[in-house]
PDB file of C-alpha atoms in Angstrom:
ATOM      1  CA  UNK A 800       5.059 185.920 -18.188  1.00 43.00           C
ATOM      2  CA  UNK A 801       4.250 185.408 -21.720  1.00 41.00           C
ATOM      3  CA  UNK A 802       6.041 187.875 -23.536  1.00 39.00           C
ATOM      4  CA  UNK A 803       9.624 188.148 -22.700  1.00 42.00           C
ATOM      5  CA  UNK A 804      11.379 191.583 -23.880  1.00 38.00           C
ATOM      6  CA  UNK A 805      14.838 190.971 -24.904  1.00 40.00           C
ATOM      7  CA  UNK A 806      17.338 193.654 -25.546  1.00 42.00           C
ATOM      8  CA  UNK A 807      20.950 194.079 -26.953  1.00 37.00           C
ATOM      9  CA  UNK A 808      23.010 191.515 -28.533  1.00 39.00           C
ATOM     10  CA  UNK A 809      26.312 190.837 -26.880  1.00 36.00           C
ATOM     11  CA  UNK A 810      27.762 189.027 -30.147  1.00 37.00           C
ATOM     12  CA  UNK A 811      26.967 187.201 -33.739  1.00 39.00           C
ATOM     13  CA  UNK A 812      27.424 184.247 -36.163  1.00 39.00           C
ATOM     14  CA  UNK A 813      28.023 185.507 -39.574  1.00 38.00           C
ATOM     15  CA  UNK A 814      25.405 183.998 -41.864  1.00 39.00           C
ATOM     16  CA  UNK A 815      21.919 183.217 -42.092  1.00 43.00           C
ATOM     17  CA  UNK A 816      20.953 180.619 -44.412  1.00 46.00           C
ATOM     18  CA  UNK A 817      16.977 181.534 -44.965  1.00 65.00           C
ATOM     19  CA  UNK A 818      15.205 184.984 -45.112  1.00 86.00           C
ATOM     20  CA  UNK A 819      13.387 184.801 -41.663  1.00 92.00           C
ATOM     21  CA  UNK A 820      10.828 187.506 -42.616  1.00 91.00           C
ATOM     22  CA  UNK A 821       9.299 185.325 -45.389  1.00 91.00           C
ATOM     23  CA  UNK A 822       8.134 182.889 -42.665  1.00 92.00           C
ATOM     24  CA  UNK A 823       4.310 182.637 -43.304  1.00 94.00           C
ATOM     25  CA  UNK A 824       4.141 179.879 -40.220  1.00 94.00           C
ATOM     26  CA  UNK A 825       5.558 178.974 -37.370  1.00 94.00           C
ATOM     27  CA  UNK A 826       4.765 175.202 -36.248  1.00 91.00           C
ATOM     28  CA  UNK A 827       2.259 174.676 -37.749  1.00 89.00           C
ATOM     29  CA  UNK A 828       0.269 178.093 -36.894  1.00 95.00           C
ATOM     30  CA  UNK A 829      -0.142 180.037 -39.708  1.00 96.00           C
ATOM     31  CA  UNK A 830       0.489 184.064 -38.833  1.00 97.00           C
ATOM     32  CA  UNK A 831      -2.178 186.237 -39.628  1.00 96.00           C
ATOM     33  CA  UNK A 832      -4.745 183.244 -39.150  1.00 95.00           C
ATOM     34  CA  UNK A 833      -7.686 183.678 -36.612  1.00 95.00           C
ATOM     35  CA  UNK A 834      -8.972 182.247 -33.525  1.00 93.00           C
ATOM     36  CA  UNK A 835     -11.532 180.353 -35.181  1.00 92.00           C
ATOM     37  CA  UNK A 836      -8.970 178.699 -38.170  1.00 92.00           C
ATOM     38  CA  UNK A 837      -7.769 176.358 -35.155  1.00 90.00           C
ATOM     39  CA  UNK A 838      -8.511 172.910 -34.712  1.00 88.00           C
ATOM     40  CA  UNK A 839      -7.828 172.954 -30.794  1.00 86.00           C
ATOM     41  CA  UNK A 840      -8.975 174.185 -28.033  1.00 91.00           C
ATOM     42  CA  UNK A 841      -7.761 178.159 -27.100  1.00 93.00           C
ATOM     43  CA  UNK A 842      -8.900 179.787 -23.526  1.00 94.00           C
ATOM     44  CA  UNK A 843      -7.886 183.606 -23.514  1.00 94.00           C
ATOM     45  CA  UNK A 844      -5.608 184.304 -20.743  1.00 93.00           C
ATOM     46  CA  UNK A 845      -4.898 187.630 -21.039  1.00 91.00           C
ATOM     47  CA  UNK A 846      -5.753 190.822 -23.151  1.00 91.00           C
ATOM     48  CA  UNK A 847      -4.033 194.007 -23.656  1.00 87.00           C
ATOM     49  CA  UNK A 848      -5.360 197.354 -23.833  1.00 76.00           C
ATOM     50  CA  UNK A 849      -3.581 197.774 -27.652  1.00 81.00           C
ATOM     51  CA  UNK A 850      -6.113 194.935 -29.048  1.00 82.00           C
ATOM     52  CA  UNK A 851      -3.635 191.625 -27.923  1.00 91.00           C
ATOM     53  CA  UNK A 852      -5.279 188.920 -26.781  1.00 94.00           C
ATOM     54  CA  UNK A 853      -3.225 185.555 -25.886  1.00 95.00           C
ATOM     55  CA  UNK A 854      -5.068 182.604 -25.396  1.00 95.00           C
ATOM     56  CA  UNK A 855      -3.497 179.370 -23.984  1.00 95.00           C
ATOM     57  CA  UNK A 856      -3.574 176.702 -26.780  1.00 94.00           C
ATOM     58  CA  UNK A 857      -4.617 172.866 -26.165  1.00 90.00           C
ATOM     59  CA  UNK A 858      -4.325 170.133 -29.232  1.00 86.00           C
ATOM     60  CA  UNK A 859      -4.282 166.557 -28.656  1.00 83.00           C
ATOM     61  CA  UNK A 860      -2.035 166.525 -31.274  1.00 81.00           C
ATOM     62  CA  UNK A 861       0.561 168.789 -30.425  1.00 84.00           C
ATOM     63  CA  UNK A 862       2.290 167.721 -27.672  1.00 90.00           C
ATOM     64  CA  UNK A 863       6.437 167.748 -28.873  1.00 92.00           C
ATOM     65  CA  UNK A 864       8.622 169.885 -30.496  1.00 93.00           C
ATOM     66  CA  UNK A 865      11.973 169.418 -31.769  1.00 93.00           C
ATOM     67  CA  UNK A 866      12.162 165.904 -29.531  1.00 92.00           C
ATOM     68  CA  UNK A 867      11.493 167.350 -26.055  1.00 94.00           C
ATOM     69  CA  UNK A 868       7.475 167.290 -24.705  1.00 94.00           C
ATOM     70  CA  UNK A 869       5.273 170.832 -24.487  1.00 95.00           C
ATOM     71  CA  UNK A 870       4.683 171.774 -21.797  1.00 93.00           C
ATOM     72  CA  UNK A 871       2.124 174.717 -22.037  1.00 93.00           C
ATOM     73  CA  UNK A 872       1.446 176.800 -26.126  1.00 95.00           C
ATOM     74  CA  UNK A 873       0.606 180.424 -25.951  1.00 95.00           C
ATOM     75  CA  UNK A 874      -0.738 181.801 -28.866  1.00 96.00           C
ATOM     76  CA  UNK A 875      -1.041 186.116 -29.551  1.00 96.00           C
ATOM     77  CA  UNK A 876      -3.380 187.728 -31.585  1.00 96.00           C
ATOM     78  CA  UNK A 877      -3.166 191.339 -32.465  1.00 94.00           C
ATOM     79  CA  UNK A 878      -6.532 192.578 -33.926  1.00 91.00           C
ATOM     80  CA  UNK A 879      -8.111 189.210 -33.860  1.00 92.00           C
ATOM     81  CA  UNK A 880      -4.841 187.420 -36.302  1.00 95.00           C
ATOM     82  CA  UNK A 881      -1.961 185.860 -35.172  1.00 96.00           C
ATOM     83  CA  UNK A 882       1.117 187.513 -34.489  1.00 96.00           C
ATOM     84  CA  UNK A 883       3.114 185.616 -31.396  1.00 96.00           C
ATOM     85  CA  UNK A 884       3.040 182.143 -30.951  1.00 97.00           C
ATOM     86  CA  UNK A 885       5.625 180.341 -27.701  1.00 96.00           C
ATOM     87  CA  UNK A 886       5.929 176.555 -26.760  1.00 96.00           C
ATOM     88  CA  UNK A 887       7.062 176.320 -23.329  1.00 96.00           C
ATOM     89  CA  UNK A 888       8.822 173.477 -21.562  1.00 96.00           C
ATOM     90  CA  UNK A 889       9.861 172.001 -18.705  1.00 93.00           C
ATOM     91  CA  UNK A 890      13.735 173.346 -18.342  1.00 90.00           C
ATOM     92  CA  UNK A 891      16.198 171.707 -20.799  1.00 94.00           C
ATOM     93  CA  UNK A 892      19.165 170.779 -19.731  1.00 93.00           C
ATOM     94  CA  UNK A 893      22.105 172.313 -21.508  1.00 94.00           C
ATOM     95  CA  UNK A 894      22.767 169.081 -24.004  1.00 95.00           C
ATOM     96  CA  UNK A 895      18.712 169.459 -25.103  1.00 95.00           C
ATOM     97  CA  UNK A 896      19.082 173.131 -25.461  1.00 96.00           C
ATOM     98  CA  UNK A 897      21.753 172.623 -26.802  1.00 96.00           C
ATOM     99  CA  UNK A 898      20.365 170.334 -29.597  1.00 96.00           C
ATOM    100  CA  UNK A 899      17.353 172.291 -29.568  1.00 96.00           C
ATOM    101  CA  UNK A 900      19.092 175.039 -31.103  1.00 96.00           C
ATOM    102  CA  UNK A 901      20.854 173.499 -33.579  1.00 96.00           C
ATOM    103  CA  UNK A 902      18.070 172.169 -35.385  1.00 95.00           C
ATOM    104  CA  UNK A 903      16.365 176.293 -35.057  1.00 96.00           C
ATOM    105  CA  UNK A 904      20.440 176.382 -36.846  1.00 96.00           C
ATOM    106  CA  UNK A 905      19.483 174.509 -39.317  1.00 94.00           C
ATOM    107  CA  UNK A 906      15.718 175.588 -40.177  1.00 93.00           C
ATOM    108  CA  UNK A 907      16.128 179.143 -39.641  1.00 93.00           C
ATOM    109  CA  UNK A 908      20.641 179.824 -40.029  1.00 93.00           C
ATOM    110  CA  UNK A 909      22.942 181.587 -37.609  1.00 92.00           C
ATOM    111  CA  UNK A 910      21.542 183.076 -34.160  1.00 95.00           C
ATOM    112  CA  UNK A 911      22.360 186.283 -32.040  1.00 95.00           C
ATOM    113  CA  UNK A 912      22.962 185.833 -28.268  1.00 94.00           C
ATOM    114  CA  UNK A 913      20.894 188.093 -26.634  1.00 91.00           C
ATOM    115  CA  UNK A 914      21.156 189.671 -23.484  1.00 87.00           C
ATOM    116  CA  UNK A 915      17.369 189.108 -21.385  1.00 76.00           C
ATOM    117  CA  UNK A 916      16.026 192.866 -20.543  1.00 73.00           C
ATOM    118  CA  UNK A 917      14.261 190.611 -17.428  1.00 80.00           C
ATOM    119  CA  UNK A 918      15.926 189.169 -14.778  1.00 84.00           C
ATOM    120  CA  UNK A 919      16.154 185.114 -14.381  1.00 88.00           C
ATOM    121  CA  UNK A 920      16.709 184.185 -18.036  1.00 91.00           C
ATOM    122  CA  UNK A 921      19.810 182.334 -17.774  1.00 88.00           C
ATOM    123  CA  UNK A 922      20.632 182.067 -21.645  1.00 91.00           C
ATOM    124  CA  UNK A 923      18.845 183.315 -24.265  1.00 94.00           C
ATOM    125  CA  UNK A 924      19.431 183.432 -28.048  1.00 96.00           C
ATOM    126  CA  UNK A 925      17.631 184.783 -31.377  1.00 95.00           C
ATOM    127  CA  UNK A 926      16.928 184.699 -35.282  1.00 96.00           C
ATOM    128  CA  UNK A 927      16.332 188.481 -36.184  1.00 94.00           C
ATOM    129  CA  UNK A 928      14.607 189.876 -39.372  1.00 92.00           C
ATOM    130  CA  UNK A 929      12.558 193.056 -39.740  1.00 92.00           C
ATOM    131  CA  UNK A 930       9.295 191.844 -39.254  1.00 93.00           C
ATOM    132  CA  UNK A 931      10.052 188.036 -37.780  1.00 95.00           C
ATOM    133  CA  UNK A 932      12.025 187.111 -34.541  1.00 96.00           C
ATOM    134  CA  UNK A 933      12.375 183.673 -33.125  1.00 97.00           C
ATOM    135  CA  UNK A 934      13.729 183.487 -29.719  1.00 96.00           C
ATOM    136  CA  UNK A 935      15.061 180.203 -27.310  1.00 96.00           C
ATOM    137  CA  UNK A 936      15.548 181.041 -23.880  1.00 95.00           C
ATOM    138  CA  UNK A 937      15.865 178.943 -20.672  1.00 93.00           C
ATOM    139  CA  UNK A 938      14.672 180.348 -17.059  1.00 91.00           C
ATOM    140  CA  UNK A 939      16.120 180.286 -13.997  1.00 88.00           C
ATOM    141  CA  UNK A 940      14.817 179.520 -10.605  1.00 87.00           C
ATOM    142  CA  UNK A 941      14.921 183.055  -9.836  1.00 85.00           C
ATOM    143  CA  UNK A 942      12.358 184.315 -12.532  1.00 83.00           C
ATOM    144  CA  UNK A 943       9.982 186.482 -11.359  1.00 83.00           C
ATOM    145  CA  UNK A 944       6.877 184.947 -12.335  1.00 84.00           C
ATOM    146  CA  UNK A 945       7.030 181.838 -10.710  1.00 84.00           C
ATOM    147  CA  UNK A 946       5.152 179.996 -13.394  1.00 85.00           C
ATOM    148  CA  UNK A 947       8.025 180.611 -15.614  1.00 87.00           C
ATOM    149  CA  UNK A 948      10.915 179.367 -13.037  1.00 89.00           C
ATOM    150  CA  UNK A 949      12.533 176.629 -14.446  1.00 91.00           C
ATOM    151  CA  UNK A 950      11.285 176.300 -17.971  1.00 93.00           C
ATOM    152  CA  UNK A 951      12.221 176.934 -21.644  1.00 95.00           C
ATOM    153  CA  UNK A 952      10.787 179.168 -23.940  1.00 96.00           C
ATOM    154  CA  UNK A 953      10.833 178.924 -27.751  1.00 97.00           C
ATOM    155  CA  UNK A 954       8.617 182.036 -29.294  1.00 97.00           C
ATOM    156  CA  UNK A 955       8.425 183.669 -32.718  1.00 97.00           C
ATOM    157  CA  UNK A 956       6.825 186.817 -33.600  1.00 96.00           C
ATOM    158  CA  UNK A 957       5.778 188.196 -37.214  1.00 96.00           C
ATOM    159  CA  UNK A 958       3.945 191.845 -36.954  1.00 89.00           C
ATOM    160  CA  UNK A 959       1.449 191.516 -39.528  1.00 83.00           C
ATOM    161  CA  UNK A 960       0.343 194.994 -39.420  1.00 68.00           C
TER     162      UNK A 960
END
């Protein structure tokens, strides 16, 4: 699945050392942009009846993130400008999740854990702000769409509307 909806937090770090919400980009995408302001190659994958459309994103040169390879880039547009954007990969052990999240730590400050609202998300954590969230999650074997069983997930989300 592409979108994972995540609900209540089950605890909290104290501080958070950047305003989240003034992110204009995430990796590189720029939110708000449009299909066309890509230099890759996008094939839509799915569309939703509120005007979403997410297109699976291909660049020769994005192909790692934070030291561990991509496995597949999702990219959401609401009203034809970006508003989602996830990286997935193949499932990171604890130690590179682990690491993984520290360097979100130290871009982005202290994280929420979350608890998943779907089942086979073994950990999942996130950087809430009013209009930006940036969530790290690992699957399970168990997830329910089986393209999604044993990978990691790292999306962010800005509503630009």
């Amino acid at each position: 699945s592409i979108l994972l909806l995540l609900g209540a937090s089950s605890g909290s770090w104290a501080q958070q050392s950047a305003d989240i919400n003034q992110l204009t980009a995430f990796h590189t995408f720029e939110f708000g942009s449009t299909p066309e302001s890509l230099p890759g190659k996008l094939t839509l994958d799915l569309t939703i009846s509120y005007g979403f459309n997410y297109y699976k994103y291909d660049h020769k040169d994005l192909r790692e993130l934070y030291g561990s390879r991509i496995y597949d880039n999702n990219l959401g547009y609401r009203d034809n400008l970006l508003e989602y954007v996830d990286f997935y990969f193949q499932r990171l052990n604890q130690a590179e999740f682990d690491n993984m999240r520290v360097d979100l730590v130290k871009q982005y400050g202290d994280f929420i854990m979350i608890d998943a609202a779907e089942p086979g998300v073994e950990e999942a954590v996130s950087w809430e702000g009013s209009v930006v969230t940036i969530i790290l999650y690992r699957f399970v074997n168990e997830a329910i769409d089986l393209l999604d069983r044993n990978k990691t997930v790292l999306a962010a989300t800005k509503h630009i509307q």
